[in-house]
Tab-separated table of C-alpha atoms and ligand atoms in Angstrom:
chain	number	residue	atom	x	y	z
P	1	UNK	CA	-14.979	-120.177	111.310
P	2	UNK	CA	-13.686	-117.138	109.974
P	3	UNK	CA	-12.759	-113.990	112.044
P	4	UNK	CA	-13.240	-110.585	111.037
P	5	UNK	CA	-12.785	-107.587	112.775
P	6	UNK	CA	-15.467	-104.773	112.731
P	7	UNK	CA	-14.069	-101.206	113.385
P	8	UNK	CA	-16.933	-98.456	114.919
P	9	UNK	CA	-18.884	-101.397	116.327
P	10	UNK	CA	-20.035	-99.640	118.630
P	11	UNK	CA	-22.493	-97.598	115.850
P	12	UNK	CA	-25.440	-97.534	114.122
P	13	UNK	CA	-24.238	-99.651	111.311
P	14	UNK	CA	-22.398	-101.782	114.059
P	15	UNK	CA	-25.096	-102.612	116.042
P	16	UNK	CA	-27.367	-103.457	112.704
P	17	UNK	CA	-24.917	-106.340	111.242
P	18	UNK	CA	-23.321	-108.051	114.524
P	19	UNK	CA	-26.537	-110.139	114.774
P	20	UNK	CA	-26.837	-111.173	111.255
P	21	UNK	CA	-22.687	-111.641	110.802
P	22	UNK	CA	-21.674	-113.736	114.196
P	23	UNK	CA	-24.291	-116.587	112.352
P	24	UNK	CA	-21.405	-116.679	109.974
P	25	UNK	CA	-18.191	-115.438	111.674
P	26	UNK	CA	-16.658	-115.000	114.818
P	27	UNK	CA	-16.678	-110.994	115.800
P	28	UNK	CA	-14.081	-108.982	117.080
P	29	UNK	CA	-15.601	-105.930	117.715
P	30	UNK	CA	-13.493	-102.424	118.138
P	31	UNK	CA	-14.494	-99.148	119.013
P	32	UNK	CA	-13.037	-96.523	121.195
P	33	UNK	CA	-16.548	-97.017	123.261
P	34	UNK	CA	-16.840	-100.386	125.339
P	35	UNK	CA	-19.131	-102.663	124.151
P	36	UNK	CA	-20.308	-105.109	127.086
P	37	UNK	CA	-23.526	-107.399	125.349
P	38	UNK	CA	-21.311	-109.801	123.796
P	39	UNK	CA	-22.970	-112.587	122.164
P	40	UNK	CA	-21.733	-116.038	121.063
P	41	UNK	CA	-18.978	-115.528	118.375
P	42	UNK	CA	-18.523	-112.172	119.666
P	43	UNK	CA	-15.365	-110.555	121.795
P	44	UNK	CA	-14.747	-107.082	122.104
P	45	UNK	CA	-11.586	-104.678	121.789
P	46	UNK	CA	-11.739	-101.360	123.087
P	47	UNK	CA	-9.705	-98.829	121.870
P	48	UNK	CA	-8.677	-96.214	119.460
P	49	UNK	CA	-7.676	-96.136	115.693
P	50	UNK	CA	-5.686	-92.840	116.229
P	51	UNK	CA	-3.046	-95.669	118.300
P	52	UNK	CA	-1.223	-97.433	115.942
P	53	UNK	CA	-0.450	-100.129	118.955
P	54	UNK	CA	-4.930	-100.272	118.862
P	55	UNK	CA	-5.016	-101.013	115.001
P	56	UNK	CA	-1.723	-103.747	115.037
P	57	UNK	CA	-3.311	-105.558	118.233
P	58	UNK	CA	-6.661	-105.227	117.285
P	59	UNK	CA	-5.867	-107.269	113.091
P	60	UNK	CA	-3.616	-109.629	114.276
P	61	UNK	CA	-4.957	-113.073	113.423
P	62	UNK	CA	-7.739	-111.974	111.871
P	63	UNK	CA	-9.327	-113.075	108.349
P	64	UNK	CA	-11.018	-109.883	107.170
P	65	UNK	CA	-11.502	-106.567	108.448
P	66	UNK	CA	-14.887	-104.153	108.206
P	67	UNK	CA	-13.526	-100.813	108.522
P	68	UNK	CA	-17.076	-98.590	109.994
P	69	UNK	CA	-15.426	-96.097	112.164
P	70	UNK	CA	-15.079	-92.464	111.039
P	71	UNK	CA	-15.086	-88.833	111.671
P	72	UNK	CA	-18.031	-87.173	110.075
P	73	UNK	CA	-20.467	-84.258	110.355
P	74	UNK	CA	-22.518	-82.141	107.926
P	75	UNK	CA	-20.305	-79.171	108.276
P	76	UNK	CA	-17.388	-80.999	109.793
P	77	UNK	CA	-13.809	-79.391	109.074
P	78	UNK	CA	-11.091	-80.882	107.347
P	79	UNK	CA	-8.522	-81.185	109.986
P	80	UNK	CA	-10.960	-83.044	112.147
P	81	UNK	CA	-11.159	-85.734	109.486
P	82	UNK	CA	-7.490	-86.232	109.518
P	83	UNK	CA	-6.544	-88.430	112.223
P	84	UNK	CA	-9.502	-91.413	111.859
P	85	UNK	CA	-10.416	-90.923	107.898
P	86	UNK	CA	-6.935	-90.410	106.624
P	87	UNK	CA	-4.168	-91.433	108.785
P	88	UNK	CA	-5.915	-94.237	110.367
P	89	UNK	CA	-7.443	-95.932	107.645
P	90	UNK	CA	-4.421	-96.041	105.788
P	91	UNK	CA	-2.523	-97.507	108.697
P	92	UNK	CA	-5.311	-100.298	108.961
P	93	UNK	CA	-5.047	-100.712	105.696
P	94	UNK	CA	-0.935	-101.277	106.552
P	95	UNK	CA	-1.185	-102.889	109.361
P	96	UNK	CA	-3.935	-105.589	107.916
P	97	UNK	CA	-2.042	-106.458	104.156
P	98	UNK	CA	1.196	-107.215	106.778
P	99	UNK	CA	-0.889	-109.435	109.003
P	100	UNK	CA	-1.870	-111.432	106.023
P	101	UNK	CA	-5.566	-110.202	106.202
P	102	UNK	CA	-7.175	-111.012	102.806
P	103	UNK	CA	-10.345	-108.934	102.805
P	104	UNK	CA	-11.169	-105.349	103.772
P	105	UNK	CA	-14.381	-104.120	103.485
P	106	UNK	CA	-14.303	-99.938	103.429
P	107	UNK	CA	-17.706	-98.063	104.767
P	108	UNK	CA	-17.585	-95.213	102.159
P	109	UNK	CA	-20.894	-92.920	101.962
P	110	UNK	CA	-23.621	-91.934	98.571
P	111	UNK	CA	-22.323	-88.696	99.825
P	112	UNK	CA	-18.891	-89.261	97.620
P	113	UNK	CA	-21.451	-88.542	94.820
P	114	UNK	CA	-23.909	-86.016	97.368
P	115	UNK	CA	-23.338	-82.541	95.325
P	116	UNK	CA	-24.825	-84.223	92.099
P	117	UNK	CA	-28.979	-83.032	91.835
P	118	UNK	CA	-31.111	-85.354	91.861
P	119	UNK	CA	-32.555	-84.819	88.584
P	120	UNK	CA	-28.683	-84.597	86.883
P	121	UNK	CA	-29.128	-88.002	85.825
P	122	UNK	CA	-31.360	-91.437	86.307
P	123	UNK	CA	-29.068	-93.372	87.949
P	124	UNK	CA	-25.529	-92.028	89.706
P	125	UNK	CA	-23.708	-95.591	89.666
P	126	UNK	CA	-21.201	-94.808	87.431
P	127	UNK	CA	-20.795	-90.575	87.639
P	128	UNK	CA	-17.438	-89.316	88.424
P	129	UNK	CA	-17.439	-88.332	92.286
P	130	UNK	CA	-18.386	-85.331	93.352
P	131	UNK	CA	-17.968	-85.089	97.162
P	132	UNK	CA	-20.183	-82.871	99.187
P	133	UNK	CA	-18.611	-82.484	102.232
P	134	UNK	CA	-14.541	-83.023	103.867
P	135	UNK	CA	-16.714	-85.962	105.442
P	136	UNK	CA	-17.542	-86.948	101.569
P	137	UNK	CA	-13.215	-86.122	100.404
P	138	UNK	CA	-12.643	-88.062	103.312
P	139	UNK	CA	-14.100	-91.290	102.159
P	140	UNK	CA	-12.965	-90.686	98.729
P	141	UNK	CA	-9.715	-91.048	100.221
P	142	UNK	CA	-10.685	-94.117	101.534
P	143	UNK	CA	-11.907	-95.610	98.565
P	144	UNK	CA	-8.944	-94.188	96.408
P	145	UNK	CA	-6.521	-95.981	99.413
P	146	UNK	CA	-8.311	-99.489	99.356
P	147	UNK	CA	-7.782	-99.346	95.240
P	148	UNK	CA	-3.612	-98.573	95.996
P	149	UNK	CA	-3.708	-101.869	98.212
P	150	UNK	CA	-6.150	-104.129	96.578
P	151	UNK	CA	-3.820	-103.518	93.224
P	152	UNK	CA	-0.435	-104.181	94.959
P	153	UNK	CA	-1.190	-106.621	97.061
P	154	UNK	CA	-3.138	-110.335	97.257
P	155	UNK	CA	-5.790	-108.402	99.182
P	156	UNK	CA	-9.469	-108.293	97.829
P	157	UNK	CA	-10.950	-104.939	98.355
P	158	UNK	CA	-14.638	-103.727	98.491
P	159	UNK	CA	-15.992	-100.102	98.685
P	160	UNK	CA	-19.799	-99.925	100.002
P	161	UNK	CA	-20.844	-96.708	99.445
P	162	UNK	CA	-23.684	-96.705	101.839
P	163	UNK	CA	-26.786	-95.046	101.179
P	164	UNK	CA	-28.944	-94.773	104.429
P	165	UNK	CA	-28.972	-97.105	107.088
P	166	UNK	CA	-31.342	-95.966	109.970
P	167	UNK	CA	-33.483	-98.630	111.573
P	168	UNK	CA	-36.704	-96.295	109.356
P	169	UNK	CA	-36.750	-94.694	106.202
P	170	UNK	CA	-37.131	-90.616	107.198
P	171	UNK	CA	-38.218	-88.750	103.951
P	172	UNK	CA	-38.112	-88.721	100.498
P	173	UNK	CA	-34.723	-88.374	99.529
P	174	UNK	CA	-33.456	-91.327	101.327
P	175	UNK	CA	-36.321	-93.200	100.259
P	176	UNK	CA	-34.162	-93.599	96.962
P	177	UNK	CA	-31.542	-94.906	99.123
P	178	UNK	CA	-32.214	-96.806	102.133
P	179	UNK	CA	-30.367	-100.299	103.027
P	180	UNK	CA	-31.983	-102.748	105.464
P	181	UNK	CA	-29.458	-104.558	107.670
P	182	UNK	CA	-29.912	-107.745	106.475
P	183	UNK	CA	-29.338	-106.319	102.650
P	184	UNK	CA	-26.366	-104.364	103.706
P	185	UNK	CA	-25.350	-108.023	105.707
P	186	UNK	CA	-25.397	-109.484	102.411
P	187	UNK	CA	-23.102	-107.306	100.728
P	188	UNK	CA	-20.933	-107.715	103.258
P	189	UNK	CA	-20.608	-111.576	103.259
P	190	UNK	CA	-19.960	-111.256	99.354
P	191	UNK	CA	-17.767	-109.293	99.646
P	192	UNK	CA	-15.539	-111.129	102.621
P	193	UNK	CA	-16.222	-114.576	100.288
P	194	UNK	CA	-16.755	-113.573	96.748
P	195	UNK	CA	-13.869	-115.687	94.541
P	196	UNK	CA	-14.107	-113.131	91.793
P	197	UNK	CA	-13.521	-109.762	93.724
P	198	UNK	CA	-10.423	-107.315	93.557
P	199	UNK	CA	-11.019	-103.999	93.636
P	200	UNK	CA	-15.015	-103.477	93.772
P	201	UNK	CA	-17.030	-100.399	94.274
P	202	UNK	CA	-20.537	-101.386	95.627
P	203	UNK	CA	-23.892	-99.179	96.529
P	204	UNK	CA	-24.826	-99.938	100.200
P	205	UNK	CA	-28.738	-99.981	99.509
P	206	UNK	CA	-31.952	-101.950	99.028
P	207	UNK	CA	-34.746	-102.317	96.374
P	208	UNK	CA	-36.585	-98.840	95.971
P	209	UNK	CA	-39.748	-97.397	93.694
P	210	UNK	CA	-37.277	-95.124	92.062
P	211	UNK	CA	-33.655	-95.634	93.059
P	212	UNK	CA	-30.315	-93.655	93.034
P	213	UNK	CA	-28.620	-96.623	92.356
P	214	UNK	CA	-28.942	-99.453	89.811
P	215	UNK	CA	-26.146	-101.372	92.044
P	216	UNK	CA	-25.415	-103.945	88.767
P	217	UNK	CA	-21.895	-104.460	89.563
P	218	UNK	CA	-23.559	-106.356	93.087
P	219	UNK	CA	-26.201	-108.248	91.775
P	220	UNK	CA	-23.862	-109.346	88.881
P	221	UNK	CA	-21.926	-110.557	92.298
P	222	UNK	CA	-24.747	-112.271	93.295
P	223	UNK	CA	-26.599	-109.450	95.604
P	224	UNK	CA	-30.176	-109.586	95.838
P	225	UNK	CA	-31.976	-107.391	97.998
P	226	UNK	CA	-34.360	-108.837	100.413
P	227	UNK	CA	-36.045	-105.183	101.132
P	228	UNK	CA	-37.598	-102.303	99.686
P	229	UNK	CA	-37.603	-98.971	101.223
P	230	UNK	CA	-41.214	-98.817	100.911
P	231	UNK	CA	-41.907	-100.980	103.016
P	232	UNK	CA	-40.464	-99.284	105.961
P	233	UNK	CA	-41.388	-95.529	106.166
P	234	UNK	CA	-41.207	-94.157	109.450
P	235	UNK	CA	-44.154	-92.776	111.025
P	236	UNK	CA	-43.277	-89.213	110.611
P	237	UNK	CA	-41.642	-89.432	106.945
P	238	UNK	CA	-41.585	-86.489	104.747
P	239	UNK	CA	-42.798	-86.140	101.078
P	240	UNK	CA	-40.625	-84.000	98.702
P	241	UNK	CA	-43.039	-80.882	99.831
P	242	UNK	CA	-42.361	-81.486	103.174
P	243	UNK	CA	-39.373	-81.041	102.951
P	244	UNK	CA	-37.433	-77.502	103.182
P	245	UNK	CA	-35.748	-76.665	100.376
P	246	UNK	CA	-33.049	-74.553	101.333
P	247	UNK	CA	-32.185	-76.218	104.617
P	248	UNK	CA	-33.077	-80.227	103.520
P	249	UNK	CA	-30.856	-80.175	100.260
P	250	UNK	CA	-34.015	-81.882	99.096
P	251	UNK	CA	-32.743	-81.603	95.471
P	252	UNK	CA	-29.430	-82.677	96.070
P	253	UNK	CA	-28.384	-86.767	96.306
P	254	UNK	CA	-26.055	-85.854	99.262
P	255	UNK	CA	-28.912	-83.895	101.480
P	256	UNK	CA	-28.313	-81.362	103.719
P	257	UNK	CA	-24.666	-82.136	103.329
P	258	UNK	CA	-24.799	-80.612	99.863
P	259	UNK	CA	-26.488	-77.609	100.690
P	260	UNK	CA	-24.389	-76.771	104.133
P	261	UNK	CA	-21.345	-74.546	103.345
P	262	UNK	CA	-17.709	-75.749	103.585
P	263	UNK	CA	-15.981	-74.837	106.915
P	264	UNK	CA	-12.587	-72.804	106.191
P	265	UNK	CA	-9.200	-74.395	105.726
P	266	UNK	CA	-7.895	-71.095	105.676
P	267	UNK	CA	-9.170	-70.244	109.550
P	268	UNK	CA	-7.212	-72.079	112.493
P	269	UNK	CA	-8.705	-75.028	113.977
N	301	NAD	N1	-25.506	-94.763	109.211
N	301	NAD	C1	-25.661	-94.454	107.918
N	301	NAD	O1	-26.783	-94.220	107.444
N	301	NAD	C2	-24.435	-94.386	107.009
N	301	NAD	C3	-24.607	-93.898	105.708
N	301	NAD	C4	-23.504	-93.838	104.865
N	301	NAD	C5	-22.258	-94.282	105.318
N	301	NAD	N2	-22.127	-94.725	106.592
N	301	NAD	C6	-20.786	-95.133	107.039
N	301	NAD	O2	-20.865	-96.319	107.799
N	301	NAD	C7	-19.923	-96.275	108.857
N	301	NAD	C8	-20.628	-96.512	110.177
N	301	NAD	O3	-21.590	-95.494	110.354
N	301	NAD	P1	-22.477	-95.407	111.671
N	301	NAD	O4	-23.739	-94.715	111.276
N	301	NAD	O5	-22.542	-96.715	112.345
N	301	NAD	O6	-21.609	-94.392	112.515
N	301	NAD	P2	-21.615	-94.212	114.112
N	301	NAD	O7	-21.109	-92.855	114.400
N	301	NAD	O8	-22.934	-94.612	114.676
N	301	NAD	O9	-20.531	-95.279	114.564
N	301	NAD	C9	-19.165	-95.071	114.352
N	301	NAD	C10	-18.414	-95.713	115.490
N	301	NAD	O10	-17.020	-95.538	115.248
N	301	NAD	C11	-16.392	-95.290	116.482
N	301	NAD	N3	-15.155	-94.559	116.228
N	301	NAD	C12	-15.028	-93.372	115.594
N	301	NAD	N4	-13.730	-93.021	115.557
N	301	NAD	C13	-13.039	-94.011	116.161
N	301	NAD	C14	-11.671	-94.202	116.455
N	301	NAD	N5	-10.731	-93.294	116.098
N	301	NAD	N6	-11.295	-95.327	117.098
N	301	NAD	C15	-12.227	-96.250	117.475
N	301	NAD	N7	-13.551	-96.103	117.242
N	301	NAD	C16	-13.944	-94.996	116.600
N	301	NAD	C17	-17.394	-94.472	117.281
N	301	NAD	O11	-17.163	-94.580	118.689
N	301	NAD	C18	-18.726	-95.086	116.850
N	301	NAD	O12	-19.161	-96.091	117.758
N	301	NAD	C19	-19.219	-94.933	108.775
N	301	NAD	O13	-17.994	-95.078	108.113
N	301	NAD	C20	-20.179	-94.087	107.960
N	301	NAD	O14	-19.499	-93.107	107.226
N	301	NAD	C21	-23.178	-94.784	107.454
């Protein structure tokens, strides 16, 4: 059995996969917060990506890695993206390709594409980015980082830009681009086993009545979506009218996000 190692385990996306990826691989699980309800397949590594001791322990002898953790925030500021989104993926990214790891999976966000309006264009897949947030420049980075070592090296690479994974679908925006856990499972095992992947950029969401996302590059890969966002609309979901314009970025693929202003680079931390 295969091991990977899952950074930000301890999240929301974490806590969605481990049960649906220890069937198929033995777990390391790391996160700067402990995580004690270890299952079979499962052990758990606490500590922090900002320690370049954490990320060199924590990929040794592993297959693949599933890089989840990040800094992010509607309104966050650039320099507190620096240390986890910049400098740490890029060591993992280091520290994995010298370890021999083969496969990386990178967590990136819709919101590399969130300042586009929702009625710019039928389907986003293949627009140039355009970031809506230092969260958003921050996984751009990412993406552009995993393309530098999945070209130079024998590593295969996938991007998942992730559209919305909460346990519910909320409103009408991210009806267009919600991903079950089992769907956003299944991208994941393709792209740790896929023979044909190098560099891939794939759309982290399910089936939808009008989606963001066509997501052909996956389902050429074999991805087939076992859910539709339909059928899980939270209790309290929103329509479009519902929804505030100014303060819901309703109009906007990114959200709020697009609609929040940028904090200054030019002010101090
Ligand atoms: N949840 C979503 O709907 C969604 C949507 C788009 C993209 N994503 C991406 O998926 C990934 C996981 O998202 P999530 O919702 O689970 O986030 P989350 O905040 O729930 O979990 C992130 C985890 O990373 C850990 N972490 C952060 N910095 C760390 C560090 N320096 N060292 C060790 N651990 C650290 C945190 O403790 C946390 O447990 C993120 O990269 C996010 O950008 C999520």
């Amino acid at each position: 059995m295969q091991t990977i190692l899952i950074t930000g385990a301890a999240g929301i996306v974490g806590k969605a996969l481990r049960p649906l990826l220890r069937k198929h691989y033995a777990l390391r699980l790391f996160d700067r917060l402990p995580i004690t309800d270890l299952a079979e397949n499962e052990s758990a590594f606490c500590g922090d990506l900002t320690r370049t001791g954490d990320i060199l322990e924590a990929v040794d002898g592993v297959d693949g890695v599933l890089h989840l953790a990040c800094a992010y925030g509607i309104d966050i500021r650039f320099e507190s993206t620096l240390n986890t989104n910049y400098n740490a993926t890029l060591q993992l990214l280091e520290a994995a390709q010298k370890s021999g790891v083969k496969r990386f999976i990178f967590a990136s966000s819709h919101h590399v594409l969130g300042q586009y309006r929702t009625d710019a264009a039928e389907l986003f897949d293949e627009l140039p980015v355009a970031p809506d947030s230092y969260y958003a420049l921050s996984k751009v980075f990412g993406e552009a980082s995993c393309a530098v070592f999945a070209q130079r090296y024998d590593m295969a690479i996938c991007a998942i830009r992730i559209g919305n994974a909460d346990p519910q679908v909320s409103d009408a925006r991210r009806v267009r681009l919600w991903v079950s856990g089992r769907d956003l499972a299944q991208l994941v095992r393709i792209g740790m086993e896929h023979s044909q992947i190098r560099y891939e950029i794939l759309y982290g969401v399910s089936d939808s009545p009008k989606p963001f996302f066509s997501n052909t590059r996956a389902r050429e890969l074999g991805y087939s979506p076992m859910d539709n966002a339909k059928d899980f609309i939270a209790p309290d979901y929103l329509d479009y009218d519902a929804m505030c314009p100014q303060t819901s970025g309703r109009d906007f693929l990114g959200g709020a996000y697009a609609v929040s202003s940028l904090a200054s680079c030019l002010e101090s931390a």
